[in-house]
PDB file of C-alpha atoms in Angstrom:
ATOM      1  CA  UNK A 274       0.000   0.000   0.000  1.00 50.00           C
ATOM      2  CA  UNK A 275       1.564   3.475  -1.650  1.00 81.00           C
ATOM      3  CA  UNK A 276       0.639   6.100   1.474  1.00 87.00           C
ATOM      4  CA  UNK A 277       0.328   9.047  -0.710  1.00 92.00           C
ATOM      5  CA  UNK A 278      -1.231   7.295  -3.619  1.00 90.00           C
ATOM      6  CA  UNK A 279      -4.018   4.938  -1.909  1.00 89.00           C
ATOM      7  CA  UNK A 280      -4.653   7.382   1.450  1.00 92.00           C
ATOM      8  CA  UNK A 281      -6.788  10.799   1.024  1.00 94.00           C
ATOM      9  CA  UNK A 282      -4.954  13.631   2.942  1.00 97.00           C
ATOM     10  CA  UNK A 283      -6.049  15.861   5.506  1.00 97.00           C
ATOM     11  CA  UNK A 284      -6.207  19.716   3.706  1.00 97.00           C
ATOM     12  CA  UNK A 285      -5.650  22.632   5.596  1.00 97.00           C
ATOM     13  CA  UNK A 286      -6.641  25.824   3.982  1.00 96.00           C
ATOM     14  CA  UNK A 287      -4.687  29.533   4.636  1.00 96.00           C
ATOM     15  CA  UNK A 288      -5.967  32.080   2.463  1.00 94.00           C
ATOM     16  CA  UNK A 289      -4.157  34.609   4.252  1.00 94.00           C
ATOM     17  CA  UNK A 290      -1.522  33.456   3.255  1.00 95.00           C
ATOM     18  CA  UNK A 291      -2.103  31.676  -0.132  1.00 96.00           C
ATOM     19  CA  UNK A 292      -1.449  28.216   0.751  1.00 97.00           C
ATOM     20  CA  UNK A 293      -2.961  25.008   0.521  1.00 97.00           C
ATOM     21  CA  UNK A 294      -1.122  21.874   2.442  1.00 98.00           C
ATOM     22  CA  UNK A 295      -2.528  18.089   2.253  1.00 98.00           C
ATOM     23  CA  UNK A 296      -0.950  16.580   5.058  1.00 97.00           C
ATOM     24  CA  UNK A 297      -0.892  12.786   5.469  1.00 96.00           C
ATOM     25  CA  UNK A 298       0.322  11.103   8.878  1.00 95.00           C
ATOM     26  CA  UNK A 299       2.892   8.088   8.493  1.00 94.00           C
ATOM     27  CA  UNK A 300       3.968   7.110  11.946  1.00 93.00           C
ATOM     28  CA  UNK A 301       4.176   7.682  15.613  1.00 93.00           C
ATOM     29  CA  UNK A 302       8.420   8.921  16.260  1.00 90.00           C
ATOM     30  CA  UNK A 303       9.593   7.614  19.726  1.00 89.00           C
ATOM     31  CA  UNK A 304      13.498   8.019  18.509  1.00 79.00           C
ATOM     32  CA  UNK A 305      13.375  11.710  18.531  1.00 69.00           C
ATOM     33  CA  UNK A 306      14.769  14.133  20.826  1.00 79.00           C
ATOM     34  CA  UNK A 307      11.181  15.024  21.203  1.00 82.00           C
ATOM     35  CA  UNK A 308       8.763  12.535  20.345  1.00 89.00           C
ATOM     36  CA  UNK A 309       5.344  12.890  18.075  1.00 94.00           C
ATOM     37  CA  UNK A 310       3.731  11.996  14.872  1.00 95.00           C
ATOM     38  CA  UNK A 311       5.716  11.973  11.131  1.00 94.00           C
ATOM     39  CA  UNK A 312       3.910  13.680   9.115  1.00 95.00           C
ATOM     40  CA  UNK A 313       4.115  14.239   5.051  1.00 96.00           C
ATOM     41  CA  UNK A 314       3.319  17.566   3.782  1.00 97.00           C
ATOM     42  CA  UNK A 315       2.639  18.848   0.222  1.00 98.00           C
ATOM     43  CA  UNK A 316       2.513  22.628   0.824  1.00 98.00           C
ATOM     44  CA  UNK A 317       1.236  24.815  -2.255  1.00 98.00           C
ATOM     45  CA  UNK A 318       1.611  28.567  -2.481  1.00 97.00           C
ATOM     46  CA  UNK A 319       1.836  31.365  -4.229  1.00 97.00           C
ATOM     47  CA  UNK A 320       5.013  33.335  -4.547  1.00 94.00           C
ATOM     48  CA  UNK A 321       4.351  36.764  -5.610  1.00 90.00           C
ATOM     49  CA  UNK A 322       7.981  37.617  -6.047  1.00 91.00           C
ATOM     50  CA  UNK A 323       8.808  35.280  -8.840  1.00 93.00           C
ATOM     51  CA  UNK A 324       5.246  35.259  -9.786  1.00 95.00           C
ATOM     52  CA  UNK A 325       4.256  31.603  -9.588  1.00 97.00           C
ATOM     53  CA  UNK A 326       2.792  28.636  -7.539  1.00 98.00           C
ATOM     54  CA  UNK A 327       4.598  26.531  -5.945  1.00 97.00           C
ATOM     55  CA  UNK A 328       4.608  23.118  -4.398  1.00 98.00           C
ATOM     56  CA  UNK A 329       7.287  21.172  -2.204  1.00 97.00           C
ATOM     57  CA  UNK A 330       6.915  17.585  -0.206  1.00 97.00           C
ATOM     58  CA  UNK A 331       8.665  17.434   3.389  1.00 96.00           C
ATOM     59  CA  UNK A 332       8.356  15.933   6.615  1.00 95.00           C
ATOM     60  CA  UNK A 333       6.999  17.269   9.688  1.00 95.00           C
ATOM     61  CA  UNK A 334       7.075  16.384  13.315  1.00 93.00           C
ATOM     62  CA  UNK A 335       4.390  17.068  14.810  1.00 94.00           C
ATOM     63  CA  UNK A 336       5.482  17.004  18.620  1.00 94.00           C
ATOM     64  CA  UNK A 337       3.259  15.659  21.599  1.00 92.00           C
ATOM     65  CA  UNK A 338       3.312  19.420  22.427  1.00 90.00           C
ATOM     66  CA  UNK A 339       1.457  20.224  19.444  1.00 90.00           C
ATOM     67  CA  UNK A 340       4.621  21.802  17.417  1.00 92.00           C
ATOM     68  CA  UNK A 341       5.570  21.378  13.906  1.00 92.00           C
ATOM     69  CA  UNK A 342       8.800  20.814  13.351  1.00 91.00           C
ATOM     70  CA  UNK A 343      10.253  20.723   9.696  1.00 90.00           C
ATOM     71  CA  UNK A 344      13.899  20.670   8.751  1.00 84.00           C
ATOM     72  CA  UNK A 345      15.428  22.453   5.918  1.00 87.00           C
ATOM     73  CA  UNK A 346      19.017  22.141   4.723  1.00 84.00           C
ATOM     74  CA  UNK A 347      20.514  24.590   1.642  1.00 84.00           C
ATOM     75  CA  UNK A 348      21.278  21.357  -0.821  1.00 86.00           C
ATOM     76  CA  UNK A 349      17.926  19.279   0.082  1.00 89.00           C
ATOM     77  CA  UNK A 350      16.406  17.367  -2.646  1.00 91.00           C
ATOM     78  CA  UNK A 351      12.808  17.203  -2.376  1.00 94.00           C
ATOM     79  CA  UNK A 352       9.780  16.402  -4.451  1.00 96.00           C
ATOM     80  CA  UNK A 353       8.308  19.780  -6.014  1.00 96.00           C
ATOM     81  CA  UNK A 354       6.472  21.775  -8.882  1.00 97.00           C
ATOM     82  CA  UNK A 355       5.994  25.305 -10.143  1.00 97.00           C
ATOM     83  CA  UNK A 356       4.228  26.954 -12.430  1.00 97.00           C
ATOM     84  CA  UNK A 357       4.357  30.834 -13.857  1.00 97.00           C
ATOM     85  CA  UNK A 358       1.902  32.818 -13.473  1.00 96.00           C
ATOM     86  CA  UNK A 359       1.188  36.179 -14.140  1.00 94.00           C
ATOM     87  CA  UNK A 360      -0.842  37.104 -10.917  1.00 94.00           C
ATOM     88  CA  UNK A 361      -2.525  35.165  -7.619  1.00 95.00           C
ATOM     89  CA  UNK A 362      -5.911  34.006  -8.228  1.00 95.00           C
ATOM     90  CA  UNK A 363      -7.712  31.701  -5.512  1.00 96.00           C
ATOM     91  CA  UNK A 364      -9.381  29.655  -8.092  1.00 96.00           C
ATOM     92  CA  UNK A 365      -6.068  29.288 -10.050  1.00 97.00           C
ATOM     93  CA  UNK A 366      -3.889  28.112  -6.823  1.00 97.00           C
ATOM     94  CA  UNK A 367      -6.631  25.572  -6.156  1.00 97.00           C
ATOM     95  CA  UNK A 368      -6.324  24.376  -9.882  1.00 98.00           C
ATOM     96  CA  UNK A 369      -2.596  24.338  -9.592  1.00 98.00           C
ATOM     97  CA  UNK A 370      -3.231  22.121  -5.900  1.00 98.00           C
ATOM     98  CA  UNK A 371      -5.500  19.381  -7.471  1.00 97.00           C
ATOM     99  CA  UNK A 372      -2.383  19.349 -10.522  1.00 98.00           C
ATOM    100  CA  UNK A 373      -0.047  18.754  -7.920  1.00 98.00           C
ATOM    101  CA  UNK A 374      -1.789  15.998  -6.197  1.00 97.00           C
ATOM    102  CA  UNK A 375      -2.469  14.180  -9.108  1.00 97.00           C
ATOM    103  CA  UNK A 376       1.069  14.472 -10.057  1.00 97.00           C
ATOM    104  CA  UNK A 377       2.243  13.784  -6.966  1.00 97.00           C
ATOM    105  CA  UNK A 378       0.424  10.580  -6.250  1.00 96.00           C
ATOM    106  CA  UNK A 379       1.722   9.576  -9.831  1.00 96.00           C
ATOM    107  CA  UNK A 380       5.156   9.784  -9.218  1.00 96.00           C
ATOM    108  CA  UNK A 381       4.983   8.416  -6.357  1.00 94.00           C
ATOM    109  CA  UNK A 382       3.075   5.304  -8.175  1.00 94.00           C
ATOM    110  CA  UNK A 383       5.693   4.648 -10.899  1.00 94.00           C
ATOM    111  CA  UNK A 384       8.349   4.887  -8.138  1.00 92.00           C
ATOM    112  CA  UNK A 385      10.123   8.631  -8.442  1.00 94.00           C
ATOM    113  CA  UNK A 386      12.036   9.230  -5.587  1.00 93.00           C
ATOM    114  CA  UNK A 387      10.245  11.503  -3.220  1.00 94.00           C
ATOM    115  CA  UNK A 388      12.354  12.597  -0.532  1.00 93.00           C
ATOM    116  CA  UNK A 389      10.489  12.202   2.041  1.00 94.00           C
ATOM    117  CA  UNK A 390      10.213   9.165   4.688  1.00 91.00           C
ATOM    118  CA  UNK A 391       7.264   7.312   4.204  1.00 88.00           C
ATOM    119  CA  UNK A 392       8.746   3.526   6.045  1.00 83.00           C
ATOM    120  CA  UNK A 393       6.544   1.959   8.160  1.00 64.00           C
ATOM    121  CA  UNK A 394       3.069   3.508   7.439  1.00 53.00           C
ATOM    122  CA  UNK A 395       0.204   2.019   9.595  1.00 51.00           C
ATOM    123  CA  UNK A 396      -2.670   0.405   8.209  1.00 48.00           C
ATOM    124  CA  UNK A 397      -4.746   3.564   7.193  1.00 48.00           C
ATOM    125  CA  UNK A 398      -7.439   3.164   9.995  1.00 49.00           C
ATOM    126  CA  UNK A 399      -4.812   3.348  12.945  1.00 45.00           C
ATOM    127  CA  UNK A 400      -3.677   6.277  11.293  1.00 44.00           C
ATOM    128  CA  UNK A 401      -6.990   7.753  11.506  1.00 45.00           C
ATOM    129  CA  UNK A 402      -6.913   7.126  15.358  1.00 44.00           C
ATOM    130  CA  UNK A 403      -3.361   7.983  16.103  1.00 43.00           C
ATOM    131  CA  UNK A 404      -3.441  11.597  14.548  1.00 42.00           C
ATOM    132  CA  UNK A 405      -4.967  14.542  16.110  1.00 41.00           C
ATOM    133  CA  UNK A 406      -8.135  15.663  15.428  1.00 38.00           C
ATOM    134  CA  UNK A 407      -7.618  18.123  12.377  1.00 39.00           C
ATOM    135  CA  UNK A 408      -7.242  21.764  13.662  1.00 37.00           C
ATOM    136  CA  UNK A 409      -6.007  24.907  11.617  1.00 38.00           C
ATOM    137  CA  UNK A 410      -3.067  25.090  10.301  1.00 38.00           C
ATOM    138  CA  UNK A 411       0.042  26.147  12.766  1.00 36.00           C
ATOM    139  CA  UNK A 412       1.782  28.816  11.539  1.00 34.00           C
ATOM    140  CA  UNK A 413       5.080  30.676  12.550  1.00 33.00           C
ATOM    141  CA  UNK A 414       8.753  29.841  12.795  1.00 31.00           C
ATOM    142  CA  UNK A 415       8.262  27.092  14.908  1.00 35.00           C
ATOM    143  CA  UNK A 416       6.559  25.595  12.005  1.00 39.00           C
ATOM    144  CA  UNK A 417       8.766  25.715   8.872  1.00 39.00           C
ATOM    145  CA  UNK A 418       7.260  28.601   7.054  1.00 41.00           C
ATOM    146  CA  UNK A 419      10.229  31.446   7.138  1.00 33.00           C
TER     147      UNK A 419
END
């Protein structure tokens, strides 16, 4: 069973901000320096600067405190799309989301190497009952976003 490709994501919606994320939950992480639930993001936004959308797969930690924690290093490879555009439109991010996904879930179907840790994913109903109950978005450093 293909997590990404065979499980339907939690989506958390930030119009503020002009993101979309579907967020799937992989596995509980006792190993850590501060334990929680391993999360796989695909976060879409728009970029205003460079004028297009966006999209970029990572992991997430989402501590027993209830803090996200990604990691970000200068030369990581990870799993992501853009596409030019010549201004922000709701309606055209949201396109540019379902796009994504359906891209997304075929790579990760004919095998393209994701970057992101998806081992040991629990059958799909534990998964349901080990995550949280879905809440808005976190945002802030804490996070991953700056």
């Amino acid at each position: 069973m293909s997590l990404i490709a065979d499980r339907e994501p939690k989506l958390f919606v930030n119009d503020a901000d002009r993101r979309l994320t579907y967020q799937w939950t992989v596995r509980r992480v006792e190993e850590a320096r501060t334990p929680g639930t391993l999360l796989v993001n695909l976060t879409i936004r728009h970029f205003g600067s460079s004028k297009e959308y966006y999209a970029e797969l990572r992991n997430e930690t989402e501590t027993d405190h209830g803090i996200g924690i990604t990691k970000y290093g200068m030369n990581d490879p990870v799993w992501h799309r853009r596409e030019p555009v010549a201004r922000y439109s709701r309606k055209g991010l949201r396109a540019f989301a379902e796009q994504t996904l359906a891209a997304l879930r075929q790579a990760d179907t004919t095998g393209e190497p994701l970057y992101v840790d998806l081992a040991d994913t629990p059958p799909a109903d534990a998964a349901s009952e080990a995550s949280p109950p879905a809440t808005a978005p976190v945002t802030g450093v804490a996070h991953g976003d700056q």
